[in-house]
CSV table of C-alpha atoms and ligand atoms in Angstrom, one decimal:
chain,number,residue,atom,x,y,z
A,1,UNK,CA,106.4,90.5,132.7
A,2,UNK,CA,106.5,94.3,132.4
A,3,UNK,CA,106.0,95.7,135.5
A,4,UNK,CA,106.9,99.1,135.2
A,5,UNK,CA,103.2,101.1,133.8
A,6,UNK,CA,101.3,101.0,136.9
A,7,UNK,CA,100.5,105.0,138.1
A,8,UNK,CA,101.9,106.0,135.3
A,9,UNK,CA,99.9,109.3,133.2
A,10,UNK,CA,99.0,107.9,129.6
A,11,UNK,CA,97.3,110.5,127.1
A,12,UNK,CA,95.4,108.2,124.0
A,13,UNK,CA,95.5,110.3,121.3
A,14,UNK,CA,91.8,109.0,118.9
A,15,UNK,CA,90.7,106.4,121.8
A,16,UNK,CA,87.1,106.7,121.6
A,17,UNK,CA,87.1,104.0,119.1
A,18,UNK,CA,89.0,100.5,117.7
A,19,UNK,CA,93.2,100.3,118.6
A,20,UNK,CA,93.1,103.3,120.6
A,21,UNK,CA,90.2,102.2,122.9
A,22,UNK,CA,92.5,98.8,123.1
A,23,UNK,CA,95.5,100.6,124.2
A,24,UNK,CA,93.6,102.7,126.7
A,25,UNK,CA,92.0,99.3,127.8
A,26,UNK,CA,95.7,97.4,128.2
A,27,UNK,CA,97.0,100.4,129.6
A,28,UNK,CA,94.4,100.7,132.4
A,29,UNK,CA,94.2,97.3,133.2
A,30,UNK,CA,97.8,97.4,134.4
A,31,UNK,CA,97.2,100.6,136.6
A,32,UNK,CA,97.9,103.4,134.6
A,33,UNK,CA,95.8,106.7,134.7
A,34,UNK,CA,94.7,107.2,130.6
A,35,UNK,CA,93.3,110.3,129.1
A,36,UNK,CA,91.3,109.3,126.1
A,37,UNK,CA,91.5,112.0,123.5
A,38,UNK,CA,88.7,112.3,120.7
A,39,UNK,CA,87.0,114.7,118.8
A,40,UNK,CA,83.4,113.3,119.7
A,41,UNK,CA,83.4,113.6,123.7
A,42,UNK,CA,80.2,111.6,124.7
A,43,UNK,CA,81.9,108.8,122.3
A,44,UNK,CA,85.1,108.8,124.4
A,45,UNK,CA,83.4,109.1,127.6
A,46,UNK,CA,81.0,106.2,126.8
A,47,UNK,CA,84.2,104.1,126.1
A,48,UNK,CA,86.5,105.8,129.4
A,49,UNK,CA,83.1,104.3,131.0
A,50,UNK,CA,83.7,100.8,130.0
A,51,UNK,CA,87.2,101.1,130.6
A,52,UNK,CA,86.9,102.1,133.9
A,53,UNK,CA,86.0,97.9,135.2
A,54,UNK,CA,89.7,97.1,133.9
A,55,UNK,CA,91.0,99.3,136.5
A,56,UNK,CA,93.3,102.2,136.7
A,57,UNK,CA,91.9,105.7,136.3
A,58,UNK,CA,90.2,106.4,133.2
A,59,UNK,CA,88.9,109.7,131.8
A,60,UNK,CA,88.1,111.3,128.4
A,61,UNK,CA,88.6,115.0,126.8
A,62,UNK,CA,87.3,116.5,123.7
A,63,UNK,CA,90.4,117.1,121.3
A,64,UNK,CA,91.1,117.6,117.5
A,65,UNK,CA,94.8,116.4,117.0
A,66,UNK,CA,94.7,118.9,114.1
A,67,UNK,CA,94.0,121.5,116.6
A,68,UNK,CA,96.9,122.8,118.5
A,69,UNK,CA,94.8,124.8,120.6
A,70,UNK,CA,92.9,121.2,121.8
A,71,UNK,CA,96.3,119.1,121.6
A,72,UNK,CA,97.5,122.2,124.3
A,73,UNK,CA,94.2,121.9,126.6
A,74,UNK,CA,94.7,118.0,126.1
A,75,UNK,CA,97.7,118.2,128.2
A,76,UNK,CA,96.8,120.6,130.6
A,77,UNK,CA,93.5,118.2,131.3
A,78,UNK,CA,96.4,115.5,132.0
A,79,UNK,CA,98.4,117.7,134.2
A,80,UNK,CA,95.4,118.5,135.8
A,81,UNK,CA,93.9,115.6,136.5
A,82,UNK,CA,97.2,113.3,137.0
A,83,UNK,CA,100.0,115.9,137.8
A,84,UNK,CA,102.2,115.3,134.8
A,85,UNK,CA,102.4,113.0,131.6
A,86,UNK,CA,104.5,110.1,131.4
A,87,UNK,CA,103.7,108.7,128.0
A,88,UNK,CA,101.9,109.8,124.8
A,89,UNK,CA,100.3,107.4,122.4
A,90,UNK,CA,99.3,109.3,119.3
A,91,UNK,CA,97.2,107.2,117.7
A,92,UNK,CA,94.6,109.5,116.0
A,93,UNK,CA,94.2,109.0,112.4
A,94,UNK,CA,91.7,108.9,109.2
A,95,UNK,CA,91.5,106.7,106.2
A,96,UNK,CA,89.5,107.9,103.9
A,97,UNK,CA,89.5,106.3,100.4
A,98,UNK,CA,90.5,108.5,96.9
A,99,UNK,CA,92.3,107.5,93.8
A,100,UNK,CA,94.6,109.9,92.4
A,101,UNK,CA,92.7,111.2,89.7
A,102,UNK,CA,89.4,111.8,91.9
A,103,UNK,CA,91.6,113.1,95.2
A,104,UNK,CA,90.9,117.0,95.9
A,105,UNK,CA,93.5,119.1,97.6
A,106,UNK,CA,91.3,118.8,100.4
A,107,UNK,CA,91.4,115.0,100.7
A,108,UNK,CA,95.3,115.6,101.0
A,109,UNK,CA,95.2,118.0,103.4
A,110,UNK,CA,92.6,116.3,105.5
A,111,UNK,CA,94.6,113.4,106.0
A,112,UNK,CA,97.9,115.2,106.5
A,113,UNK,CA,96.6,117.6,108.7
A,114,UNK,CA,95.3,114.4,111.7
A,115,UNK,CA,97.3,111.9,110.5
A,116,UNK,CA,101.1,113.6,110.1
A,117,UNK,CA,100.3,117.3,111.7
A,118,UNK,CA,98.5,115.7,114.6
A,119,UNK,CA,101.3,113.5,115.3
A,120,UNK,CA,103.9,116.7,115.8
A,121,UNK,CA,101.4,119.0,117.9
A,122,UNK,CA,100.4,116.5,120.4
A,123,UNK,CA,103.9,115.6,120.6
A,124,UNK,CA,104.6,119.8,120.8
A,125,UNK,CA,102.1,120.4,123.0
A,126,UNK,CA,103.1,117.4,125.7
A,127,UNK,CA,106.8,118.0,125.3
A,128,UNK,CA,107.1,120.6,128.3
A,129,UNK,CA,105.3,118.1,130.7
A,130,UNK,CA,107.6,114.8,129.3
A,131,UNK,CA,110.9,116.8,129.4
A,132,UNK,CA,109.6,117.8,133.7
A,133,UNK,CA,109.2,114.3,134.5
A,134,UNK,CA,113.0,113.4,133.5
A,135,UNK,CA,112.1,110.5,131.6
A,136,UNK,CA,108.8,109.6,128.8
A,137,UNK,CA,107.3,107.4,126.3
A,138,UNK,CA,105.9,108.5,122.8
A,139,UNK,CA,104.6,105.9,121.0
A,140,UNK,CA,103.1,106.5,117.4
A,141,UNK,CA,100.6,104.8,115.3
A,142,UNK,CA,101.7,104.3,111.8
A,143,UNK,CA,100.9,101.4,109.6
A,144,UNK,CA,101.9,98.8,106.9
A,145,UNK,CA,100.3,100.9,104.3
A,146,UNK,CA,102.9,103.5,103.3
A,147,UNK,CA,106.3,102.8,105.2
A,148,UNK,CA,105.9,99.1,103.4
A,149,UNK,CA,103.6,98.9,101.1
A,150,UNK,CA,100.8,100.5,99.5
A,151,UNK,CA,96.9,100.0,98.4
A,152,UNK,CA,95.3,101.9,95.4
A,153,UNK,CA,92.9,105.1,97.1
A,154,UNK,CA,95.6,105.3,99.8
A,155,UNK,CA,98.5,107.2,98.6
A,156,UNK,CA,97.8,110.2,101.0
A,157,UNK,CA,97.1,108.0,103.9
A,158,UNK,CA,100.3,106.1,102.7
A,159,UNK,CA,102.0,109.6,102.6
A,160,UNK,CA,100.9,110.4,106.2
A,161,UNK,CA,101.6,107.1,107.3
A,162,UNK,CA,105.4,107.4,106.3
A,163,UNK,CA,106.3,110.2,107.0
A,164,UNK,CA,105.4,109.6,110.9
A,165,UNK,CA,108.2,107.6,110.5
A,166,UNK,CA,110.5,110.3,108.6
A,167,UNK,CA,109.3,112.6,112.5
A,168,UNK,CA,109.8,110.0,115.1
A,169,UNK,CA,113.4,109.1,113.6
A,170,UNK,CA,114.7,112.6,114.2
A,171,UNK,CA,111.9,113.4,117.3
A,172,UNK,CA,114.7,110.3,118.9
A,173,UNK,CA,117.9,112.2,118.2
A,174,UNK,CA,116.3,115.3,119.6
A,175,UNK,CA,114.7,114.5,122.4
A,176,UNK,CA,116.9,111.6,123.4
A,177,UNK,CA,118.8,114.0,126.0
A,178,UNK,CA,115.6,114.3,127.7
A,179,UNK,CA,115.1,110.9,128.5
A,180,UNK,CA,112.3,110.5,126.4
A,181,UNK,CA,112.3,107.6,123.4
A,182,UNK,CA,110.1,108.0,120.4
A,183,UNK,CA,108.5,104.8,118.5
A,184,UNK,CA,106.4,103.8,116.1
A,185,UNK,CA,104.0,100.3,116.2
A,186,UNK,CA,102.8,99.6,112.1
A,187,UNK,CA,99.7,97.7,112.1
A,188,UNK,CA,98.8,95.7,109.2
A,189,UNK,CA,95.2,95.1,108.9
A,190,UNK,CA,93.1,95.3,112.4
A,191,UNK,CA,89.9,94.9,113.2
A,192,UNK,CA,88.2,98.1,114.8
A,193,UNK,CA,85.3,100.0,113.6
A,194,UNK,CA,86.9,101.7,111.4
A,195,UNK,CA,88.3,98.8,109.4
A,196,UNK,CA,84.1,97.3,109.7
A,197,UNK,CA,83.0,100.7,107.8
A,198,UNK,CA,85.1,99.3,105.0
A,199,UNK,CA,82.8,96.1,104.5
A,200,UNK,CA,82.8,92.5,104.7
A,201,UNK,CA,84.3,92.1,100.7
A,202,UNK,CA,87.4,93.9,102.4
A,203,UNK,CA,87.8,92.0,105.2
A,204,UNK,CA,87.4,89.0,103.4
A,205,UNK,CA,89.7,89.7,101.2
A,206,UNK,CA,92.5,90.8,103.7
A,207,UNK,CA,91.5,88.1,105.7
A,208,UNK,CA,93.0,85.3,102.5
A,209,UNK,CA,96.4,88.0,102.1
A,210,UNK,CA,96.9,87.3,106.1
A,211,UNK,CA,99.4,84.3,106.4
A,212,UNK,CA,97.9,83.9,110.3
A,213,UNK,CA,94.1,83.4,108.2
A,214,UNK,CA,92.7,86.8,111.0
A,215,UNK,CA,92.6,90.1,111.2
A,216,UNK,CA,94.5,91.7,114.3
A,217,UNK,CA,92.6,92.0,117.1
A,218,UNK,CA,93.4,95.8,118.9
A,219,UNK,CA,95.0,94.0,121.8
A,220,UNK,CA,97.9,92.5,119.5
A,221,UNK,CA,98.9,96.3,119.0
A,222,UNK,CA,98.4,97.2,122.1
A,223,UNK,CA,100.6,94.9,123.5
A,224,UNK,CA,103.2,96.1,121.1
A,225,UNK,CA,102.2,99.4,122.4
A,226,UNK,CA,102.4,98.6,125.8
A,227,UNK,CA,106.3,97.1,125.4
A,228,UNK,CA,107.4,100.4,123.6
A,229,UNK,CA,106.1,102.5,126.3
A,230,UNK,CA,107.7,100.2,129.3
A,231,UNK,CA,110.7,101.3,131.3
A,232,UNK,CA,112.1,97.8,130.0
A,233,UNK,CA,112.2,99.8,126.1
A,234,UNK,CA,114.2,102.2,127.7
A,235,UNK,CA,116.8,102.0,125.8
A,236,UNK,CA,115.3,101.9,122.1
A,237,UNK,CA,114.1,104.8,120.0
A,238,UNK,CA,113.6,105.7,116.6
A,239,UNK,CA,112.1,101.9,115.7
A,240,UNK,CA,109.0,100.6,114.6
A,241,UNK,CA,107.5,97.3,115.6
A,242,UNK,CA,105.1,95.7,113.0
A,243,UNK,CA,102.2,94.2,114.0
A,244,UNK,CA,100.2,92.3,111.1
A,245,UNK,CA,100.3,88.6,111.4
A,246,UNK,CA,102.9,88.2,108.5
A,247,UNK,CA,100.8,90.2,106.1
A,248,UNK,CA,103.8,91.6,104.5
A,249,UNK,CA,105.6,88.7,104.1
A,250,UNK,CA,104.3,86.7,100.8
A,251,UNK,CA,106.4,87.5,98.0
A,252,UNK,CA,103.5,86.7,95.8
A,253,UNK,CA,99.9,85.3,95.6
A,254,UNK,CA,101.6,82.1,95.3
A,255,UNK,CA,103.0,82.0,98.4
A,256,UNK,CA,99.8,82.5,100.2
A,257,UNK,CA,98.5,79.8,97.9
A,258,UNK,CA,101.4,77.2,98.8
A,259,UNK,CA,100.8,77.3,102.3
A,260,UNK,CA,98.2,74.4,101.9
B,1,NAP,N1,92.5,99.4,111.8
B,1,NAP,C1,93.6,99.1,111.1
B,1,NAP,O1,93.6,98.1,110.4
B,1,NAP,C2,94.8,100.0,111.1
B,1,NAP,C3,95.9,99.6,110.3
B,1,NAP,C4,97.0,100.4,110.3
B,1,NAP,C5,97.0,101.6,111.0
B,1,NAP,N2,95.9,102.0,111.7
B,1,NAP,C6,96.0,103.3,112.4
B,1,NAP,O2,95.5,103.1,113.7
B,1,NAP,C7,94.9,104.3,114.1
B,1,NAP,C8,93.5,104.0,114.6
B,1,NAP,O3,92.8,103.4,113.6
B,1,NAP,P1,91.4,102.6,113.9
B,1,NAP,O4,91.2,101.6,112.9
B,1,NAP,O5,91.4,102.3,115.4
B,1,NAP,O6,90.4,103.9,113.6
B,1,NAP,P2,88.9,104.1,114.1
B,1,NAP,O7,88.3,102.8,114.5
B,1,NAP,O8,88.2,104.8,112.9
B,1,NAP,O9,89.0,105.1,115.3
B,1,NAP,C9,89.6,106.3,115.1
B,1,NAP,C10,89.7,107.1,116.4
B,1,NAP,O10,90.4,108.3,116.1
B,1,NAP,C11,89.6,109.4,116.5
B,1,NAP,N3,89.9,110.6,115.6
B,1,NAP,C12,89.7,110.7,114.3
B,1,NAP,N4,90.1,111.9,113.9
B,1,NAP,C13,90.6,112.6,115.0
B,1,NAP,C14,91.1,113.8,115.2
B,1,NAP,N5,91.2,114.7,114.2
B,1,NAP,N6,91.5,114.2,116.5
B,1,NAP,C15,91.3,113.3,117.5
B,1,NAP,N7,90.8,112.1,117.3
B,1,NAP,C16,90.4,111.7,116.1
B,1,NAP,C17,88.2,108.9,116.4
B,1,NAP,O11,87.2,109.6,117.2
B,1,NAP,P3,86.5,111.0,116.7
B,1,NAP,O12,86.0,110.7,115.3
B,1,NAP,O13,85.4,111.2,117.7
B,1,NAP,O14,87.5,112.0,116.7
B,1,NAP,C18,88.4,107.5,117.0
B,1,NAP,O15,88.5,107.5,118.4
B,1,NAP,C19,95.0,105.3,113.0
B,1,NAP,O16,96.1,106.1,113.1
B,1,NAP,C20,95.1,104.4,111.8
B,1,NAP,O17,95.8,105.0,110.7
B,1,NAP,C21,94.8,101.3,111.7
């Protein structure tokens, strides 16, 4: 039992929506006070709303994780509304689909500039208030798709996905001094509303590549979220925790096929 996240300041970085709305949700029902970051405010406020019955202290702020100007007034909001920040969970990210030969410069950049960029200015812009507490969490939102494997239309989201991995790895050794650990959770294929845009044929279809037969649900991740950013995980940085019911396992089609 992992006592140790009640009172604590938690900033959700994309938490309007599917696995960050879970982690807010996990988060607050142990006590913790949760900033829910998104671009579209009435969406995040609608879901610090629901929230709220779980318990803790839930609000929401309008922020672009491309922005540093919003990831900067995104901590301040914490600070001011919760005196500090204990742990950041950037989870913002975008998926959009584009094979190589159709993918425009600006596809790349879009998805670089939230998924990767994001990831090092909310982590810039908190840093000051982490580093004052003495000790803090950072827990980051990567994937399957890129660190492990890949899926045709993805190779920028792969690229993004990656190289928060090739950041948190060296964000450990830095800020290690500081107290503060850096990790990464990889989901494999979850269901949220972002995954739902993508159609039934794909979910069915990643449902059968699945050895546990289900999507995740955004709680499995945030429980895996919720470990990283316990005082009990004190003492690991610079990992990554998978979270996909097997899904990278099978060696082949076969092996999906063999398991009866
Ligand atoms: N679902 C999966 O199967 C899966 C698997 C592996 C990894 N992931 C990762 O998990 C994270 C969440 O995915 P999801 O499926 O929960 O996505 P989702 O349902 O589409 O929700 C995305 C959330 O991010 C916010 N967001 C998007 N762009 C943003 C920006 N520039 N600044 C701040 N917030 C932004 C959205 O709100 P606004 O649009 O209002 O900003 C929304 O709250 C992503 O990093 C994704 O890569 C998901």
């Amino acid at each position: 039992m992992l006592t140790s996240i009640e009172g604590r300041s938690v900033i959700v970085t994309g938490a309007s929506k599917g696995i960050g709305k879970g982690i807010a949700r996990v988060f607050a029902g142990r006590g913790a006070r949760v900033l829910l970051a998104a671009r579209n405010l009435s969406q995040a406020e609608a879901a610090a709303a629901e929230i709220q019955s779980s318990g803790g202290l839930v609000s929401a702020v309008a922020a672009d994780v491309s922005r540093m100007e919003d990831n900067i007034r995104m901590a301040q909001t914490a600070i001011d509304r919760h005196g500090g920040i204990d742990i950041l969970c950037c989870n913002a990210g975008i998926f959009p689909a584009a094979k190589l030969f159709d993918m425009s410069e600006a596809d790349w950049d879009q998805v670089l500039d939230v998924n990767l960029k994001g990831t090092f200015l909310s982590v810039q812009a908190c840093l000051p208030a982490l580093k004052a507490r003495g000790k803090g969490r950072i827990v980051v939102t990567s994937s399957i798709t890129g660190p492990i494997t890949g899926y045709p239309g993805w190779s920028h989201y792969g690229a993004s996905k990656a190289g928060q991995l090739g950041f948190i790895r060296t964000a450990a050794i830095e800020l290690a001094p500081l107290n503060i650990t850096v990790n990464a959770v990889l989901p494999g294929n979850i269901l949220t509303e972002g995954v739902e845009a993508l159609g039934p044929d794909y979910i069915a279809k990643m449902t059968s590549a699945i050895p546990a037969r289900r999507l995740g649900s955004v709680e499995d991740v945030a429980y895996a979220a919720l470990f990283l950013a316990s005082d009990e995980a004190g003492f690991i940085s610079g990992q990554t925790i998978v979270v996909d019911g097997g899904q990278v396992l099978p060696e082949s089609h076969m092996a999906l096929e063999d398991m009866g």
